Amino acid sequence: MSITPMWRVDRDGSMFTDKKAAEEHDRMLELADGITGMLEANFKIDEQLAEEIGLLMSRNKDILAKAFKGKPEVLQEIQSGSEPAADNTVDIREAVA
Amino acid sequence: MSITPMWRVDRDGSMFTDKKAAEEHDRMLELADGITGMLEANFKIDEQLAEEIGLLMSRNKDILAKAFKGKPEVLQEIQSGSEPAADNTVDIREAVA
């Protein structure tokens, strides 16, 4: 018999084996929802666009926090294509290229 | 003869008698431009909407900084109608109402 404890993030149903990762993901979605809600409360904006902006900003929350604390130039680092490096390890293919 | 030293914020031409206020305004516009640029670099978005979002977020930078540092619930305080209180004095009419 083999069973594995899993953690489900109720906001989007995604599953995690690691509790901390699940909590992190839930906090990310909560912040994204907050930004989306703030945009929709203050602007006539397309719902999907508001959600995508919320997610992009939430995924880059550390960069955004720096920008709002007086370093707006860091905003240029945000590219929706690239996931922010979870840590500062360089992709090995880039490193050896 | 009466002449007054003024400070012009080149980004939008606004004039200030107080240098610190001019610098503050310039930083606010720089952050707003940074957010607008980030939105336009990552989304198909109406230019004016991107500018209005940039200004709203920049004007509420302290609330946004808190939200990105783990308190997303503060985002509900942001209302585009109300200018954030420059300081914590309550409008006297409200206080005595």
PDB file of C-alpha atoms in Angstrom:
ATOM      1  CA  MET A   1       0.000   0.000   0.000  1.00  0.00           C
ATOM      2  CA  SER A   2       1.464   3.381  -0.933  1.00  0.00           C
ATOM      3  CA  ILE A   3      -0.194   6.636  -0.101  1.00  0.00           C
ATOM      4  CA  THR A   4       1.341  10.132  -0.171  1.00  0.00           C
ATOM      5  CA  PRO A   5       0.191  13.121   1.876  1.00  0.00           C
ATOM      6  CA  MET A   6      -0.590  16.007  -0.483  1.00  0.00           C
ATOM      7  CA  TRP A   7      -1.516  19.646   0.034  1.00  0.00           C
ATOM      8  CA  ARG A   8      -4.166  21.204  -2.272  1.00  0.00           C
ATOM      9  CA  VAL A   9      -4.259  24.971  -2.759  1.00  0.00           C
ATOM     10  CA  ASP A  10      -7.987  25.621  -2.771  1.00  0.00           C
ATOM     11  CA  ARG A  11      -7.725  28.871  -4.723  1.00  0.00           C
ATOM     12  CA  ASP A  12      -6.717  27.078  -7.910  1.00  0.00           C
ATOM     13  CA  GLY A  13      -6.770  23.368  -7.007  1.00  0.00           C
ATOM     14  CA  SER A  14      -3.056  22.869  -7.565  1.00  0.00           C
ATOM     15  CA  MET A  15      -1.468  20.077  -5.530  1.00  0.00           C
ATOM     16  CA  PHE A  16       1.814  20.018  -3.621  1.00  0.00           C
ATOM     17  CA  THR A  17       3.671  17.321  -1.719  1.00  0.00           C
ATOM     18  CA  ASP A  18       5.528  20.049   0.171  1.00  0.00           C
ATOM     19  CA  LYS A  19       3.411  22.047   2.670  1.00  0.00           C
ATOM     20  CA  LYS A  20       5.650  25.128   2.541  1.00  0.00           C
ATOM     21  CA  ALA A  21       5.450  25.262  -1.241  1.00  0.00           C
ATOM     22  CA  ALA A  22       1.664  25.020  -1.032  1.00  0.00           C
ATOM     23  CA  GLU A  23       1.533  27.877   1.478  1.00  0.00           C
ATOM     24  CA  GLU A  24       3.847  29.982  -0.696  1.00  0.00           C
ATOM     25  CA  HIS A  25       1.670  29.343  -3.759  1.00  0.00           C
ATOM     26  CA  ASP A  26      -1.483  30.252  -1.815  1.00  0.00           C
ATOM     27  CA  ARG A  27       0.063  33.509  -0.605  1.00  0.00           C
ATOM     28  CA  MET A  28       1.119  34.299  -4.191  1.00  0.00           C
ATOM     29  CA  LEU A  29      -2.463  33.762  -5.417  1.00  0.00           C
ATOM     30  CA  GLU A  30      -3.880  35.798  -2.527  1.00  0.00           C
ATOM     31  CA  LEU A  31      -1.659  38.755  -3.448  1.00  0.00           C
ATOM     32  CA  ALA A  32      -2.514  38.348  -7.140  1.00  0.00           C
ATOM     33  CA  ASP A  33      -6.246  38.375  -6.266  1.00  0.00           C
ATOM     34  CA  GLY A  34      -5.722  41.501  -4.151  1.00  0.00           C
ATOM     35  CA  ILE A  35      -4.039  43.359  -7.010  1.00  0.00           C
ATOM     36  CA  THR A  36      -6.684  42.195  -9.489  1.00  0.00           C
ATOM     37  CA  GLY A  37      -9.443  43.324  -7.121  1.00  0.00           C
ATOM     38  CA  MET A  38      -7.775  46.724  -6.636  1.00  0.00           C
ATOM     39  CA  LEU A  39      -7.496  47.199 -10.423  1.00  0.00           C
ATOM     40  CA  GLU A  40     -11.125  46.228 -10.984  1.00  0.00           C
ATOM     41  CA  ALA A  41     -12.281  48.509  -8.137  1.00  0.00           C
ATOM     42  CA  ASN A  42     -10.499  51.516  -9.599  1.00  0.00           C
ATOM     43  CA  PHE A  43     -10.552  51.072 -13.392  1.00  0.00           C
ATOM     44  CA  LYS A  44     -12.715  49.908 -16.241  1.00  0.00           C
ATOM     45  CA  ILE A  45     -10.415  47.002 -17.105  1.00  0.00           C
ATOM     46  CA  ASP A  46     -10.750  43.656 -18.865  1.00  0.00           C
ATOM     47  CA  GLU A  47     -11.075  40.927 -16.225  1.00  0.00           C
ATOM     48  CA  GLN A  48      -8.475  38.631 -17.790  1.00  0.00           C
ATOM     49  CA  LEU A  49      -5.992  41.502 -18.171  1.00  0.00           C
ATOM     50  CA  ALA A  50      -6.515  42.438 -14.518  1.00  0.00           C
ATOM     51  CA  GLU A  51      -5.866  38.808 -13.524  1.00  0.00           C
ATOM     52  CA  GLU A  52      -2.721  38.547 -15.662  1.00  0.00           C
ATOM     53  CA  ILE A  53      -1.365  41.809 -14.216  1.00  0.00           C
ATOM     54  CA  GLY A  54      -2.123  40.548 -10.704  1.00  0.00           C
ATOM     55  CA  LEU A  55      -0.267  37.286 -11.345  1.00  0.00           C
ATOM     56  CA  LEU A  56       2.740  38.939 -12.994  1.00  0.00           C
ATOM     57  CA  MET A  57       3.112  41.432 -10.162  1.00  0.00           C
ATOM     58  CA  SER A  58       2.590  38.817  -7.475  1.00  0.00           C
ATOM     59  CA  ARG A  59       5.135  36.461  -9.050  1.00  0.00           C
ATOM     60  CA  ASN A  60       7.619  39.352  -9.011  1.00  0.00           C
ATOM     61  CA  LYS A  61       6.675  40.626  -5.571  1.00  0.00           C
ATOM     62  CA  ASP A  62      10.278  41.063  -4.407  1.00  0.00           C
ATOM     63  CA  ILE A  63      11.100  43.280  -7.399  1.00  0.00           C
ATOM     64  CA  LEU A  64       7.865  45.240  -6.901  1.00  0.00           C
ATOM     65  CA  ALA A  65       8.594  45.705  -3.188  1.00  0.00           C
ATOM     66  CA  LYS A  66      12.030  47.171  -4.087  1.00  0.00           C
ATOM     67  CA  ALA A  67      10.484  49.472  -6.696  1.00  0.00           C
ATOM     68  CA  PHE A  68       7.920  50.822  -4.221  1.00  0.00           C
ATOM     69  CA  LYS A  69      10.662  51.339  -1.673  1.00  0.00           C
ATOM     70  CA  GLY A  70      12.507  53.787  -3.954  1.00  0.00           C
ATOM     71  CA  LYS A  71      14.212  51.787  -6.755  1.00  0.00           C
ATOM     72  CA  PRO A  72      11.811  52.070  -9.732  1.00  0.00           C
ATOM     73  CA  GLU A  73      14.594  51.106 -12.160  1.00  0.00           C
ATOM     74  CA  VAL A  74      14.339  47.452 -11.024  1.00  0.00           C
ATOM     75  CA  LEU A  75      10.934  47.241 -12.755  1.00  0.00           C
ATOM     76  CA  GLN A  76      12.734  46.731 -16.051  1.00  0.00           C
ATOM     77  CA  GLU A  77      13.795  43.269 -14.832  1.00  0.00           C
ATOM     78  CA  ILE A  78      10.216  42.049 -15.064  1.00  0.00           C
ATOM     79  CA  GLN A  79       9.578  39.981 -18.180  1.00  0.00           C
ATOM     80  CA  SER A  80       6.332  38.002 -18.235  1.00  0.00           C
ATOM     81  CA  GLY A  81       8.027  35.268 -20.287  1.00  0.00           C
ATOM     82  CA  SER A  82      10.721  34.525 -17.756  1.00  0.00           C
ATOM     83  CA  GLU A  83       9.853  33.011 -14.394  1.00  0.00           C
ATOM     84  CA  PRO A  84      11.879  34.877 -11.771  1.00  0.00           C
ATOM     85  CA  ALA A  85      14.826  32.628 -10.825  1.00  0.00           C
ATOM     86  CA  ALA A  86      13.682  30.863  -7.644  1.00  0.00           C
ATOM     87  CA  ASP A  87      17.254  31.232  -6.462  1.00  0.00           C
ATOM     88  CA  ASN A  88      20.296  32.782  -8.031  1.00  0.00           C
ATOM     89  CA  THR A  89      21.638  29.667  -9.739  1.00  0.00           C
ATOM     90  CA  VAL A  90      22.320  30.334 -13.400  1.00  0.00           C
ATOM     91  CA  ASP A  91      20.780  27.908 -15.928  1.00  0.00           C
ATOM     92  CA  ILE A  92      23.677  25.497 -16.584  1.00  0.00           C
ATOM     93  CA  ARG A  93      23.229  25.690 -20.377  1.00  0.00           C
ATOM     94  CA  GLU A  94      23.688  29.468 -20.208  1.00  0.00           C
ATOM     95  CA  ALA A  95      26.670  29.130 -17.933  1.00  0.00           C
ATOM     96  CA  VAL A  96      28.573  26.774 -20.255  1.00  0.00           C
ATOM     97  CA  ALA A  97      27.379  28.285 -23.547  1.00  0.00           C
TER      98      ALA A  97
ATOM     99  CA  MET B   1      11.216  93.926  -6.946  1.00  0.00           C
ATOM    100  CA  SER B   2       9.795  90.555  -5.901  1.00  0.00           C
ATOM    101  CA  ILE B   3      11.033  87.323  -7.306  1.00  0.00           C
ATOM    102  CA  THR B   4      10.473  83.814  -5.928  1.00  0.00           C
ATOM    103  CA  PRO B   5      12.716  80.788  -6.512  1.00  0.00           C
ATOM    104  CA  MET B   6      10.667  77.955  -7.987  1.00  0.00           C
ATOM    105  CA  TRP B   7      11.361  74.319  -8.795  1.00  0.00           C
ATOM    106  CA  ARG B   8       9.910  72.844 -12.038  1.00  0.00           C
ATOM    107  CA  VAL B   9       9.421  69.079 -12.314  1.00  0.00           C
ATOM    108  CA  ASP B  10      10.491  68.487 -15.904  1.00  0.00           C
ATOM    109  CA  ARG B  11       8.480  65.244 -16.282  1.00  0.00           C
ATOM    110  CA  ASP B  12       5.171  67.088 -16.195  1.00  0.00           C
ATOM    111  CA  GLY B  13       6.087  70.787 -15.921  1.00  0.00           C
ATOM    112  CA  SER B  14       4.506  71.236 -12.506  1.00  0.00           C
ATOM    113  CA  MET B  15       6.031  73.987 -10.366  1.00  0.00           C
ATOM    114  CA  PHE B  16       6.898  73.966  -6.664  1.00  0.00           C
ATOM    115  CA  THR B  17       8.226  76.606  -4.286  1.00  0.00           C
ATOM    116  CA  ASP B  18       9.476  73.820  -2.021  1.00  0.00           C
ATOM    117  CA  LYS B  19      12.439  71.804  -3.343  1.00  0.00           C
ATOM    118  CA  LYS B  20      11.638  68.683  -1.284  1.00  0.00           C
ATOM    119  CA  ALA B  21       8.062  68.640  -2.581  1.00  0.00           C
ATOM    120  CA  ALA B  22       9.373  68.912  -6.139  1.00  0.00           C
ATOM    121  CA  GLU B  23      11.765  66.001  -5.584  1.00  0.00           C
ATOM    122  CA  GLU B  24       8.982  63.922  -4.029  1.00  0.00           C
ATOM    123  CA  HIS B  25       6.701  64.651  -6.993  1.00  0.00           C
ATOM    124  CA  ASP B  26       9.459  63.752  -9.458  1.00  0.00           C
ATOM    125  CA  ARG B  27      10.117  60.433  -7.680  1.00  0.00           C
ATOM    126  CA  MET B  28       6.371  59.702  -7.726  1.00  0.00           C
ATOM    127  CA  LEU B  29       6.245  60.315 -11.503  1.00  0.00           C
ATOM    128  CA  GLU B  30       9.392  58.231 -12.060  1.00  0.00           C
ATOM    129  CA  LEU B  31       7.830  55.268 -10.250  1.00  0.00           C
ATOM    130  CA  ALA B  32       4.548  55.758 -12.137  1.00  0.00           C
ATOM    131  CA  ASP B  33       6.473  55.772 -15.452  1.00  0.00           C
ATOM    132  CA  GLY B  34       8.293  52.601 -14.396  1.00  0.00           C
ATOM    133  CA  ILE B  35       5.055  50.772 -13.651  1.00  0.00           C
ATOM    134  CA  THR B  36       3.457  52.007 -16.878  1.00  0.00           C
ATOM    135  CA  GLY B  37       6.504  50.870 -18.853  1.00  0.00           C
ATOM    136  CA  MET B  38       6.433  47.443 -17.167  1.00  0.00           C
ATOM    137  CA  LEU B  39       2.732  47.031 -18.003  1.00  0.00           C
ATOM    138  CA  GLU B  40       3.261  48.059 -21.629  1.00  0.00           C
ATOM    139  CA  ALA B  41       6.297  45.743 -21.959  1.00  0.00           C
ATOM    140  CA  ASN B  42       4.330  42.732 -20.736  1.00  0.00           C
ATOM    141  CA  PHE B  43       0.729  43.249 -21.860  1.00  0.00           C
ATOM    142  CA  LYS B  44      -1.359  44.494 -24.742  1.00  0.00           C
ATOM    143  CA  ILE B  45      -2.812  47.385 -22.739  1.00  0.00           C
ATOM    144  CA  ASP B  46      -4.352  50.769 -23.505  1.00  0.00           C
ATOM    145  CA  GLU B  47      -1.677  53.449 -22.992  1.00  0.00           C
ATOM    146  CA  GLN B  48      -3.906  55.739 -20.925  1.00  0.00           C
ATOM    147  CA  LEU B  49      -5.039  52.844 -18.712  1.00  0.00           C
ATOM    148  CA  ALA B  50      -1.410  51.858 -18.164  1.00  0.00           C
ATOM    149  CA  GLU B  51      -0.590  55.456 -17.201  1.00  0.00           C
ATOM    150  CA  GLU B  52      -3.553  55.710 -14.800  1.00  0.00           C
ATOM    151  CA  ILE B  53      -2.610  52.407 -13.142  1.00  0.00           C
ATOM    152  CA  GLY B  54       0.994  53.615 -12.827  1.00  0.00           C
ATOM    153  CA  LEU B  55      -0.116  56.871 -11.177  1.00  0.00           C
ATOM    154  CA  LEU B  56      -2.585  55.197  -8.815  1.00  0.00           C
ATOM    155  CA  MET B  57      -0.013  52.660  -7.667  1.00  0.00           C
ATOM    156  CA  SER B  58       2.747  55.227  -7.345  1.00  0.00           C
ATOM    157  CA  ARG B  59       0.539  57.579  -5.328  1.00  0.00           C
ATOM    158  CA  ASN B  60      -0.201  54.667  -2.997  1.00  0.00           C
ATOM    159  CA  LYS B  61       3.350  53.325  -2.928  1.00  0.00           C
ATOM    160  CA  ASP B  62       3.425  52.819   0.849  1.00  0.00           C
ATOM    161  CA  ILE B  63       0.278  50.654   0.725  1.00  0.00           C
ATOM    162  CA  LEU B  64       1.668  48.719  -2.258  1.00  0.00           C
ATOM    163  CA  ALA B  65       5.009  48.173  -0.491  1.00  0.00           C
ATOM    164  CA  LYS B  66       3.132  46.681   2.499  1.00  0.00           C
ATOM    165  CA  ALA B  67       1.050  44.461   0.229  1.00  0.00           C
ATOM    166  CA  PHE B  68       4.137  43.097  -1.537  1.00  0.00           C
ATOM    167  CA  LYS B  69       5.779  42.501   1.815  1.00  0.00           C
ATOM    168  CA  GLY B  70       3.033  40.056   2.872  1.00  0.00           C
ATOM    169  CA  LYS B  71      -0.108  42.079   3.724  1.00  0.00           C
ATOM    170  CA  PRO B  72      -2.283  41.894   0.564  1.00  0.00           C
ATOM    171  CA  GLU B  73      -5.390  42.873   2.558  1.00  0.00           C
ATOM    172  CA  VAL B  74      -4.187  46.509   2.693  1.00  0.00           C
ATOM    173  CA  LEU B  75      -4.853  46.796  -1.051  1.00  0.00           C
ATOM    174  CA  GLN B  76      -8.525  47.343  -0.276  1.00  0.00           C
ATOM    175  CA  GLU B  77      -7.617  50.748   1.161  1.00  0.00           C
ATOM    176  CA  ILE B  78      -6.774  52.031  -2.306  1.00  0.00           C
ATOM    177  CA  GLN B  79      -9.541  54.163  -3.783  1.00  0.00           C
ATOM    178  CA  SER B  80      -8.640  56.180  -6.872  1.00  0.00           C
ATOM    179  CA  GLY B  81     -11.074  58.916  -5.781  1.00  0.00           C
ATOM    180  CA  SER B  82      -9.414  59.611  -2.468  1.00  0.00           C
ATOM    181  CA  GLU B  83      -5.913  61.079  -2.357  1.00  0.00           C
ATOM    182  CA  PRO B  84      -4.013  59.203   0.339  1.00  0.00           C
ATOM    183  CA  ALA B  85      -3.833  61.459   3.415  1.00  0.00           C
ATOM    184  CA  ALA B  86      -0.420  63.140   3.166  1.00  0.00           C
ATOM    185  CA  ASP B  87      -0.270  62.769   6.915  1.00  0.00           C
ATOM    186  CA  ASN B  88      -2.608  61.227   9.434  1.00  0.00           C
ATOM    187  CA  THR B  89      -4.613  64.342  10.273  1.00  0.00           C
ATOM    188  CA  VAL B  90      -8.340  63.696   9.895  1.00  0.00           C
ATOM    189  CA  ASP B  91     -10.303  66.176   7.773  1.00  0.00           C
ATOM    190  CA  ILE B  92     -11.680  68.548  10.431  1.00  0.00           C
ATOM    191  CA  ARG B  93     -15.217  68.401   9.001  1.00  0.00           C
ATOM    192  CA  GLU B  94     -15.214  64.622   9.427  1.00  0.00           C
ATOM    193  CA  ALA B  95     -13.825  64.909  12.911  1.00  0.00           C
ATOM    194  CA  VAL B  96     -16.566  67.241  14.117  1.00  0.00           C
ATOM    195  CA  ALA B  97     -19.404  65.713  12.075  1.00  0.00           C
TER     196      ALA B  97
END
